[in-house]
Coordinates of C-alpha atoms in Angstrom, one line a residue:
X59 CA 33.4 -67.2 -7.2
X60 CA 29.7 -67.1 -6.5
X61 CA 30.3 -65.2 -3.3
X62 CA 32.4 -62.5 -5.3
X63 CA 29.7 -62.2 -7.9
X64 CA 27.1 -61.7 -5.2
X65 CA 29.1 -58.8 -3.7
X66 CA 29.4 -57.1 -7.1
X67 CA 25.7 -57.5 -7.7
X68 CA 24.9 -56.0 -4.3
X69 CA 27.2 -53.0 -4.9
X70 CA 25.6 -52.5 -8.4
X71 CA 22.1 -52.6 -6.9
X72 CA 23.1 -50.0 -4.3
X73 CA 24.4 -47.7 -7.0
X74 CA 21.2 -48.0 -9.1
X75 CA 19.1 -47.3 -6.0
X76 CA 21.1 -44.1 -5.3
X77 CA 20.7 -42.9 -8.9
X78 CA 16.9 -43.4 -8.8
X79 CA 16.7 -41.6 -5.5
X80 CA 18.8 -38.7 -6.8
X81 CA 16.5 -38.4 -9.9
X82 CA 13.5 -37.8 -7.7
X83 CA 15.2 -34.7 -6.4
X84 CA 15.3 -33.0 -9.8
X85 CA 12.5 -30.5 -10.2
X86 CA 10.8 -29.8 -13.5
X87 CA 11.3 -26.0 -13.2
X88 CA 14.9 -25.8 -12.0
X89 CA 18.4 -27.0 -12.6
X90 CA 19.9 -29.0 -9.7
X91 CA 23.6 -29.4 -9.3
X92 CA 25.5 -31.4 -6.5
X93 CA 24.1 -34.9 -6.9
X94 CA 27.4 -36.6 -7.4
X95 CA 28.3 -36.3 -3.7
X96 CA 24.9 -37.8 -2.8
X97 CA 25.6 -40.8 -5.0
X98 CA 29.0 -41.3 -3.3
X99 CA 27.5 -41.2 0.1
X100 CA 24.8 -43.6 -0.9
X101 CA 27.3 -46.2 -2.2
X102 CA 29.3 -45.9 1.0
X103 CA 32.5 -44.6 -0.7
X104 CA 34.3 -41.6 0.8
X105 CA 35.4 -38.9 -1.7
X106 CA 39.1 -39.4 -2.5
X107 CA 39.3 -43.1 -1.6
X108 CA 38.4 -46.3 -3.3
X109 CA 37.3 -48.2 -0.2
X110 CA 34.4 -48.0 2.2
X111 CA 35.1 -46.9 5.7
X112 CA 33.1 -48.6 8.4
X113 CA 30.5 -46.3 10.0
X114 CA 31.6 -43.3 8.0
X115 CA 30.3 -41.4 5.0
X116 CA 31.8 -38.8 2.6
X117 CA 30.8 -35.1 3.4
X118 CA 27.8 -34.1 1.4
X119 CA 28.3 -31.4 -1.2
X120 CA 25.8 -28.5 -1.3
X121 CA 22.9 -28.9 -3.7
X122 CA 22.1 -25.9 -6.0
X123 CA 18.7 -25.3 -7.7
X124 CA 18.4 -22.6 -10.4
X125 CA 15.1 -21.5 -11.7
X126 CA 14.5 -21.1 -14.7
X127 CA 16.3 -24.4 -15.5
X128 CA 19.0 -24.6 -18.1
X129 CA 17.8 -24.5 -21.7
X130 CA 14.4 -23.0 -20.9
X131 CA 12.8 -20.8 -23.6
X132 CA 9.9 -18.3 -23.6
X133 CA 10.3 -17.7 -19.8
X134 CA 8.0 -15.1 -18.3
X135 CA 10.3 -12.1 -17.6
X136 CA 8.3 -11.0 -14.5
X137 CA 9.1 -14.2 -12.6
X138 CA 12.8 -13.4 -12.4
X139 CA 15.5 -15.8 -11.3
X140 CA 15.6 -17.8 -8.1
X141 CA 18.7 -19.7 -6.8
X142 CA 18.5 -22.0 -3.7
X143 CA 21.1 -23.9 -1.8
X144 CA 20.5 -27.1 0.3
X145 CA 23.1 -28.3 2.8
X146 CA 25.2 -25.2 2.4
X147 CA 25.1 -21.4 1.9
X148 CA 25.2 -19.4 -1.2
X149 CA 28.4 -17.6 -2.3
X150 CA 28.5 -15.6 -5.5
X151 CA 25.4 -15.4 -7.7
X152 CA 25.7 -13.6 -11.0
X153 CA 22.8 -13.1 -13.5
X154 CA 23.7 -11.4 -16.7
X155 CA 21.9 -10.7 -19.9
X156 CA 23.7 -11.4 -23.1
X157 CA 25.9 -8.5 -24.2
X158 CA 25.2 -6.7 -20.9
X159 CA 28.3 -6.1 -18.7
X160 CA 26.3 -5.2 -15.6
X161 CA 24.9 -8.1 -13.6
X162 CA 21.3 -8.0 -12.5
X163 CA 20.9 -6.9 -8.9
X164 CA 19.5 -9.4 -6.4
X165 CA 18.3 -10.0 -2.9
X166 CA 19.9 -12.6 -0.6
X167 CA 17.9 -14.2 2.2
X168 CA 19.2 -13.6 5.7
X169 CA 20.5 -17.2 6.0
X170 CA 22.1 -17.1 2.5
X171 CA 20.1 -20.1 1.4
X172 CA 18.2 -18.4 -1.4
X173 CA 18.7 -15.5 -3.8
X174 CA 16.4 -13.8 -6.3
X175 CA 16.6 -11.0 -8.8
X176 CA 15.7 -7.7 -7.3
X177 CA 13.8 -6.6 -10.4
X178 CA 12.1 -8.3 -13.4
X179 CA 14.1 -9.4 -16.4
X180 CA 14.1 -7.9 -19.9
X181 CA 11.7 -9.5 -22.4
X182 CA 13.2 -11.3 -25.4
X183 CA 16.8 -11.6 -24.0
X184 CA 19.1 -14.5 -23.3
X185 CA 20.4 -14.8 -19.7
X186 CA 23.2 -16.7 -18.0
X187 CA 23.2 -17.6 -14.3
X188 CA 26.3 -18.7 -12.4
X189 CA 26.2 -19.6 -8.8
X190 CA 28.2 -21.3 -6.0
X191 CA 27.5 -22.7 -2.6
X192 CA 29.6 -24.0 0.2
X193 CA 28.7 -26.8 2.7
X194 CA 29.5 -26.6 6.5
X195 CA 32.3 -29.1 5.9
X196 CA 33.8 -26.8 3.3
X197 CA 32.8 -28.5 0.1
X198 CA 31.8 -26.2 -2.8
X199 CA 29.4 -26.7 -5.7
X200 CA 29.1 -24.5 -8.7
X201 CA 26.2 -24.3 -11.2
X202 CA 25.1 -22.4 -14.3
X203 CA 21.9 -22.0 -16.3
X204 CA 21.2 -20.3 -19.6
X205 CA 17.6 -19.4 -20.7
X206 CA 15.7 -16.9 -22.8
X207 CA 12.8 -14.7 -21.9
X208 CA 9.6 -14.4 -23.9
X209 CA 9.1 -11.4 -26.3
X210 CA 6.5 -8.8 -25.2
X211 CA 3.4 -8.7 -27.4
X212 CA 2.4 -5.2 -26.2
X213 CA 4.6 -2.7 -24.4
X214 CA 4.3 0.0 -21.8
X215 CA 6.8 2.8 -21.0
X216 CA 7.2 6.1 -19.0
X217 CA 5.9 9.0 -21.1
X218 CA 6.6 11.8 -18.7
X219 CA 8.1 12.6 -15.3
X220 CA 8.0 15.8 -13.3
X221 CA 10.4 17.3 -12.3
X222 CA 12.7 17.5 -15.2
X223 CA 16.2 16.0 -15.5
X224 CA 18.7 17.9 -13.3
X225 CA 16.1 20.4 -12.2
X226 CA 16.7 22.1 -8.9
X227 CA 13.5 21.9 -6.9
X228 CA 12.0 22.8 -3.5
X229 CA 11.6 20.7 -0.5
X230 CA 7.9 20.0 -1.2
X231 CA 8.4 18.7 -4.7
X232 CA 6.5 15.6 -5.7
X233 CA 7.5 13.1 -8.4
X234 CA 4.7 12.7 -10.9
X235 CA 5.0 9.7 -13.3
X236 CA 2.8 9.2 -16.3
X237 CA 2.8 6.1 -18.5
X238 CA 1.9 5.9 -22.2
X239 CA -0.9 3.5 -21.5
X240 CA -3.0 2.3 -18.5
X241 CA -1.4 -0.1 -16.0
X242 CA -4.2 -1.9 -14.2
X243 CA -1.6 -4.1 -12.4
X244 CA -0.7 -1.2 -10.1
X245 CA 1.0 -3.3 -7.5
X246 CA 3.4 -4.8 -9.9
X247 CA 4.3 -1.5 -11.4
X248 CA 4.6 0.2 -8.0
X249 CA 7.1 -2.5 -6.9
X250 CA 9.3 -1.5 -9.9
X251 CA 9.5 2.2 -8.9
X252 CA 12.6 3.1 -6.9
X253 CA 13.5 6.4 -5.2
X254 CA 17.0 7.0 -3.9
X255 CA 18.2 10.1 -2.1
X256 CA 21.5 11.3 -0.6
X257 CA 19.6 11.9 2.7
X258 CA 17.1 9.3 4.0
X259 CA 13.4 10.1 3.4
X260 CA 10.1 8.2 3.9
X261 CA 7.5 8.6 1.2
X262 CA 4.7 6.8 -0.6
X263 CA 3.2 6.4 -4.1
X264 CA -0.4 7.4 -4.7
X265 CA -2.3 6.4 -7.8
X266 CA -4.6 9.1 -9.3
X267 CA -5.4 6.9 -12.3
X268 CA -4.2 3.7 -14.0
X269 CA -1.9 5.9 -16.0
X270 CA -0.4 8.2 -13.4
X271 CA 1.1 7.8 -10.0
X272 CA 2.6 10.4 -7.6
X273 CA 5.4 10.1 -5.0
X274 CA 5.3 12.4 -1.9
X275 CA 7.5 12.3 1.1
X276 CA 5.9 12.1 4.6
X277 CA 7.9 15.2 5.6
X278 CA 9.6 17.7 3.3
X279 CA 12.8 16.6 1.6
X280 CA 16.0 17.7 3.3
X281 CA 17.6 20.5 1.2
X282 CA 20.8 20.3 -0.9
X283 CA 20.8 16.7 -2.1
X284 CA 20.4 14.6 -5.2
X285 CA 17.4 12.4 -5.7
X286 CA 17.3 9.5 -8.3
X287 CA 14.1 8.0 -9.6
X288 CA 14.2 4.7 -11.5
X289 CA 11.3 2.9 -13.0
X290 CA 12.6 -0.7 -13.4
X291 CA 9.9 -1.3 -15.9
X292 CA 11.6 -3.8 -18.2
X293 CA 9.8 -7.1 -17.8
X294 CA 7.0 -5.8 -15.5
X295 CA 3.6 -7.3 -16.4
X296 CA 1.5 -4.1 -16.3
X297 CA -1.6 -5.6 -17.8
X298 CA -2.6 -8.7 -19.7
X299 CA 0.1 -9.4 -22.3
X300 CA 1.5 -5.9 -21.7
X301 CA 5.2 -5.7 -20.5
X302 CA 7.7 -3.0 -20.0
X303 CA 10.7 -3.3 -22.3
X304 CA 13.0 -0.6 -20.9
X305 CA 13.9 1.1 -17.6
X306 CA 13.7 4.9 -17.0
X307 CA 16.1 6.9 -14.8
X308 CA 15.8 10.5 -13.7
X309 CA 18.0 12.6 -11.4
X310 CA 17.2 15.9 -10.0
X311 CA 18.4 18.1 -7.1
X312 CA 16.7 19.5 -4.0
X313 CA 17.9 23.0 -3.7
X314 CA 17.4 25.6 -1.0
X315 CA 14.6 25.2 1.6
X316 CA 12.3 28.1 0.7
X317 CA 9.2 28.4 3.0
X318 CA 6.8 31.2 2.7
X319 CA 3.8 32.1 4.9
X320 CA 1.0 34.4 3.6
X321 CA -1.4 35.7 6.2
X322 CA -4.5 37.0 4.5
X323 CA -5.8 38.5 7.7
X324 CA -2.6 40.6 8.5
X325 CA -1.7 41.2 4.8
X326 CA 1.8 40.0 5.4
X327 CA 4.1 37.5 3.6
X328 CA 7.2 36.1 5.4
X329 CA 9.9 34.2 3.5
X330 CA 12.4 31.9 5.2
X331 CA 15.4 30.3 3.4
X332 CA 17.3 27.4 4.9
X333 CA 15.8 28.1 8.3
X334 CA 16.5 31.8 8.3
X335 CA 13.9 34.5 8.0
X336 CA 14.9 36.7 5.1
X337 CA 11.9 38.8 4.0
X338 CA 8.7 40.2 5.7
X339 CA 6.6 42.3 3.4
X340 CA 3.0 43.6 3.0
X341 CA 0.8 41.9 0.4
X342 CA -2.8 42.1 -0.9
X343 CA -4.7 38.8 -1.3
X344 CA -8.1 37.9 -2.7
X345 CA -10.8 40.4 -1.9
X346 CA -13.3 37.7 -1.0
X347 CA -17.1 38.1 -1.1
X348 CA -17.2 35.1 -3.4
X349 CA -15.3 31.9 -3.5
X350 CA -13.7 32.7 -6.9
X351 CA -12.2 35.9 -5.4
X352 CA -10.9 34.2 -2.3
X353 CA -7.3 33.0 -2.0
X354 CA -7.2 29.3 -1.2
X355 CA -6.2 28.4 2.3
X356 CA -3.6 25.7 2.9
X357 CA -0.2 24.3 1.9
X358 CA 0.7 25.1 -1.7
X359 CA 3.7 24.0 -3.6
X360 CA 5.1 26.2 -6.4
X361 CA 4.2 24.7 -9.8
X362 CA 6.3 27.0 -12.0
X363 CA 7.0 30.6 -12.9
X364 CA 6.7 32.9 -16.0
X365 CA 7.5 36.4 -16.9
X366 CA 5.1 37.8 -18.1
X367 CA 1.8 36.0 -17.7
X368 CA -1.5 37.3 -19.3
X369 CA -4.4 36.9 -16.8
X370 CA -8.0 37.1 -18.0
X371 CA -11.4 36.6 -16.5
X372 CA -12.1 33.7 -18.9
X373 CA -11.4 31.2 -16.1
X374 CA -14.7 32.2 -14.5
X375 CA -16.6 32.3 -17.8
X376 CA -16.4 36.1 -18.4
X377 CA -15.1 36.9 -21.9
X378 CA -17.1 40.0 -22.8
X379 CA -15.1 43.2 -22.3
X380 CA -18.4 45.0 -21.6
X381 CA -19.0 42.9 -18.5
X382 CA -18.1 44.8 -15.3
X383 CA -16.1 41.8 -14.0
X384 CA -14.1 41.4 -17.2
X385 CA -10.4 41.8 -17.0
X386 CA -7.2 41.2 -19.0
X387 CA -3.9 41.9 -17.3
X388 CA -0.3 41.3 -18.2
X389 CA 1.6 40.7 -15.0
X390 CA 5.4 40.3 -14.4
X391 CA 7.3 37.9 -12.2
X392 CA 4.5 35.5 -11.7
X393 CA 5.1 32.4 -9.5
X394 CA 2.2 29.9 -9.8
X395 CA 1.0 28.2 -6.6
X396 CA -2.2 26.4 -7.8
X397 CA -3.9 25.2 -11.0
X398 CA -6.9 27.4 -10.3
X399 CA -5.0 30.4 -11.4
X400 CA -3.3 31.7 -8.2
X401 CA 0.1 33.4 -8.4
X402 CA 2.4 35.5 -6.3
X403 CA 3.2 38.3 -8.7
X404 CA 4.1 41.9 -9.2
X405 CA 1.2 44.3 -8.9
X406 CA 2.3 47.9 -9.1
X407 CA -1.3 49.0 -9.3
X408 CA -2.1 47.7 -5.8
X409 CA 1.0 48.9 -3.9
X410 CA -1.3 51.3 -2.0
X411 CA -3.3 48.2 -0.6
X412 CA -0.4 45.9 0.1
X413 CA -0.1 45.6 3.8
X414 CA -3.6 46.8 4.7
X415 CA -6.3 45.7 2.2
X416 CA -7.2 42.7 0.1
X417 CA -8.2 43.8 -3.4
X418 CA -7.0 41.0 -5.8
X419 CA -9.1 38.4 -7.7
X420 CA -7.3 35.7 -5.6
X421 CA -3.7 36.1 -6.3
X422 CA -1.1 37.3 -3.9
X423 CA -0.1 40.9 -5.0
X424 CA 3.3 42.2 -4.1
X425 CA 5.5 45.1 -5.0
X426 CA 7.6 45.0 -8.2
X427 CA 10.8 44.9 -6.1
X428 CA 9.8 42.0 -3.9
X429 CA 8.1 40.1 -6.8
X430 CA 11.3 40.2 -8.9
X431 CA 13.4 38.9 -5.9
X432 CA 10.8 36.1 -5.1
X433 CA 10.7 35.1 -8.8
X434 CA 14.5 34.8 -8.8
X435 CA 14.7 32.4 -5.9
X436 CA 11.6 30.3 -6.6
X437 CA 11.8 26.7 -7.6
X438 CA 9.1 24.2 -8.4
X439 CA 8.2 22.5 -5.1
X440 CA 8.9 25.5 -2.9
X441 CA 6.2 25.7 -0.1
X442 CA 3.8 28.7 0.2
X443 CA 1.3 28.3 3.0
X444 CA -1.7 30.6 3.0
X445 CA -3.8 31.1 6.2
X446 CA -6.7 33.3 7.1
X447 CA -9.4 32.3 4.5
X448 CA -12.4 30.0 4.5
X449 CA -11.7 28.5 1.0
X450 CA -9.6 25.3 1.5
X451 CA -7.1 24.3 -1.2
X452 CA -8.1 20.9 -2.5
X453 CA -5.4 18.3 -2.4
X454 CA -5.5 17.8 -6.2
X455 CA -5.4 21.5 -7.0
X456 CA -2.0 21.9 -8.5
X457 CA 0.6 20.4 -6.2
X458 CA -1.6 20.7 -3.2
X459 CA -0.7 17.1 -2.1
X460 CA 0.5 18.3 1.3
X461 CA -3.2 19.1 2.1
X462 CA -3.8 15.4 2.4
X463 CA -2.9 13.8 5.7
X464 CA -0.1 11.2 5.5
X465 CA -2.2 8.2 6.4
X466 CA -4.8 9.1 3.8
X467 CA -2.0 9.6 1.2
X468 CA -0.6 6.1 2.0
X469 CA -4.0 4.6 1.3
X470 CA -3.6 5.5 -2.3
X471 CA -0.6 3.2 -2.6
X472 CA -1.4 -0.1 -4.4
X473 CA 1.0 -1.8 -1.8
X474 CA -0.4 0.2 1.2
X475 CA 3.2 0.7 2.5
X476 CA 5.7 3.5 2.6
X477 CA 9.0 3.6 0.7
X478 CA 12.3 4.5 2.3
X479 CA 14.5 6.5 0.0
X480 CA 18.2 5.7 0.8
X481 CA 21.5 6.2 -0.9
X482 CA 22.3 4.3 -4.1
X483 CA 23.9 0.9 -3.5
X484 CA 26.2 -1.1 -5.7
X485 CA 24.0 -2.7 -8.4
X486 CA 25.4 -6.2 -8.1
X487 CA 25.9 -6.6 -4.3
X488 CA 22.7 -7.7 -2.7
X489 CA 22.3 -7.4 1.1
X490 CA 19.7 -9.2 3.1
X491 CA 16.9 -6.6 3.0
X492 CA 13.1 -6.6 3.1
X493 CA 12.8 -5.4 -0.4
X494 CA 10.5 -7.5 -2.6
X495 CA 11.1 -8.1 -6.3
X496 CA 8.7 -6.8 -8.9
X497 CA 6.5 -9.7 -9.9

């Protein structure tokens, strides 16, 4: 009898030791599932049998760790969800906010041992995580966790985006994003900005202030495609105690590839559409003699168009009609190419000079017939390149962003790295990519 009691005591001691060892594996920040199999192995009992097999152990089940752990409250939304598997590979991972049918997208590691949300979580929401993992021997472990995120004390959102929703634009069109308050954590905000396009394109964001950031491609957009911009701003910590509470999505379309070349020396303007030369006409550019009457040299992008536009000499400080340099003109079919007041527009009064003499205050004068045609085809973002003058267009004059070399443009990114715009993927299927979550 004493021998039997000693054996039971020995087995009991082994079970207690296994339980203590398992408890040491439980982290404070995450929920761990899969310890039952570890206890079985430690006690020397194979799963499915009631006896110990000499020199053998039960297959170990995968161990799942979910962060945040089950029951957590006031979780920082910018930290996201992390799921890890030990002794196995991850299967399905689903993260869903309460009352939201669409799972949060995620990124799986190349070895399928860890998964994390692609974007930040929404503040003040309840989330449920469900995950599974499979061991090399085929054993499966499932786990779940429910937690709530902290409410945002102060909020930030997108206040304006250029271009407009559904707008057809030219191949040089930038994406200009303005926030309703400064975002000093530029790197975190930039990680949350996503650009997708039907045709692959490389681009980069450049910050011009804490409240505005601009996306430009390294080369012109390919024509005839849709582009989708999404600011995954919900949960992003843009500043101390300042979080985004909602996402923003905009879709626009790149239309025809309109490329125009204005040669001030030869007084000619050549227009190509989708790779074909369609017009070659005489023009009259800035008369020169002073920088303010000199057409800016470089790559312009169309900013907009109006019919008519009233042009005055007020831009150079002349408002007195008695001044010899005073003027006030109403022009038709005006296509704006800079913020310093340059347009391609109809000028019936200078038809005599078009093709042979530069007489304008800096605009590109054209015949009424051509100006009406050009006005009709023009889109914001169309490229108008001017050559032959000594006044260079500044990169921040209008949409003159193409004046800045690509490497310098990239330096304005908070992350110092380009963005590859690719086609939209399924929101809940995560492939092993190099994308980093917004944090």
